[in-house]
CSV table of C-alpha atoms in Angstrom, one decimal:
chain,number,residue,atom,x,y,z
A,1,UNK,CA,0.0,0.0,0.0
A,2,UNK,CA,2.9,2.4,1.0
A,3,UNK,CA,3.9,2.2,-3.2
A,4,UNK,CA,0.7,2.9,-4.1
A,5,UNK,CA,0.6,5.7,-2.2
A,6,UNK,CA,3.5,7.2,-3.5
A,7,UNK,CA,2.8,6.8,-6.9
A,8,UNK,CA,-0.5,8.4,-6.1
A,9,UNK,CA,1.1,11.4,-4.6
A,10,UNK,CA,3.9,11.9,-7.0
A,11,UNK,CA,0.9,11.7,-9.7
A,12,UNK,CA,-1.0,14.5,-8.0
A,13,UNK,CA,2.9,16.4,-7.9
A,14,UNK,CA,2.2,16.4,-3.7
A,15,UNK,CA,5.3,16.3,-1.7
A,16,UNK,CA,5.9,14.2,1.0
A,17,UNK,CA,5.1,17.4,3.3
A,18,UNK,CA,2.6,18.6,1.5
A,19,UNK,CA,0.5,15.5,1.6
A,20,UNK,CA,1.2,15.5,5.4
A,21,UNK,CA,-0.1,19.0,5.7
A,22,UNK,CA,-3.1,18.0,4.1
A,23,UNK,CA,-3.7,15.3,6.2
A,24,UNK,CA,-2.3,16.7,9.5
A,25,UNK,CA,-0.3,13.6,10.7
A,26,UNK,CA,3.9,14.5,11.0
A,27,UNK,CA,5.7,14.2,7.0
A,28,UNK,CA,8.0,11.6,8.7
A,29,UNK,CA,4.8,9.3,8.9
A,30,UNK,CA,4.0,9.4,5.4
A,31,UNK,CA,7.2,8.3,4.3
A,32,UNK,CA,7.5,5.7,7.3
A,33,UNK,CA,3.9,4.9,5.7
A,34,UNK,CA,5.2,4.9,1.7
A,35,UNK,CA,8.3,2.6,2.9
A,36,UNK,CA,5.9,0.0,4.8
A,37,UNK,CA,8.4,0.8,8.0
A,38,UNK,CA,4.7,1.1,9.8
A,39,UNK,CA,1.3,0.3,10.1
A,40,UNK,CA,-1.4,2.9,9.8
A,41,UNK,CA,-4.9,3.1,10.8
A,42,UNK,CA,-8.1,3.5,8.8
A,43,UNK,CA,-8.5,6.9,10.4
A,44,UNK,CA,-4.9,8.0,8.5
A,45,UNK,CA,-6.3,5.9,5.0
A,46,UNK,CA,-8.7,7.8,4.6
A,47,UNK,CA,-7.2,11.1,5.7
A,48,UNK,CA,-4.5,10.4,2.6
A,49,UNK,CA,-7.3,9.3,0.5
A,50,UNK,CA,-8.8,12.3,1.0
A,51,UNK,CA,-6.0,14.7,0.2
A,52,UNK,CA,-5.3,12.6,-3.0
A,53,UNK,CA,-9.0,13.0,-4.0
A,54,UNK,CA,-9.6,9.1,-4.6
A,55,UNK,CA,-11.8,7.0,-2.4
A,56,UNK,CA,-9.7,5.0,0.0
A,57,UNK,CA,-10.6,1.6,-1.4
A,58,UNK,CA,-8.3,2.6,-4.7
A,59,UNK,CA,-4.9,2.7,-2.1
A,60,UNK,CA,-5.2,-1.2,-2.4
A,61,UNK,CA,-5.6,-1.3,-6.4
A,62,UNK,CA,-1.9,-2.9,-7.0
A,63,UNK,CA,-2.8,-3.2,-10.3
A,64,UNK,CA,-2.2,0.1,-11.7
């Protein structure tokens, strides 16, 4: 999921601390997050869903 979110972000031209401003959680998070170095609740999905304007279900489409 971390990948996807990356590639979603970098799509969108979103920094790392841009993305975390959006959401409000720390910038070091979303990379920890985008490098699978942690878990993350559903609260923080759908917080990044959000900001990237995609409905949280797409994080886990691994096929794109």
């Amino acid at each position: 999921m971390g990948i996807r979110i990356r590639q979603l972000r970098e799509k969108k031209e979103f920094s790392q601390e841009y993305l975390a401003n959006i959401c409000d959680i720390p910038k070091n998070q979303i990379g920890r997050i985008e490098r699978a170095e942690i878990n993350t609740t559903i609260k923080t999905i759908v917080k990044i869903a959000n900001a990237l304007e995609i409905e949280p279900k797409e994080l886990f489409n691994f096929k794109s």
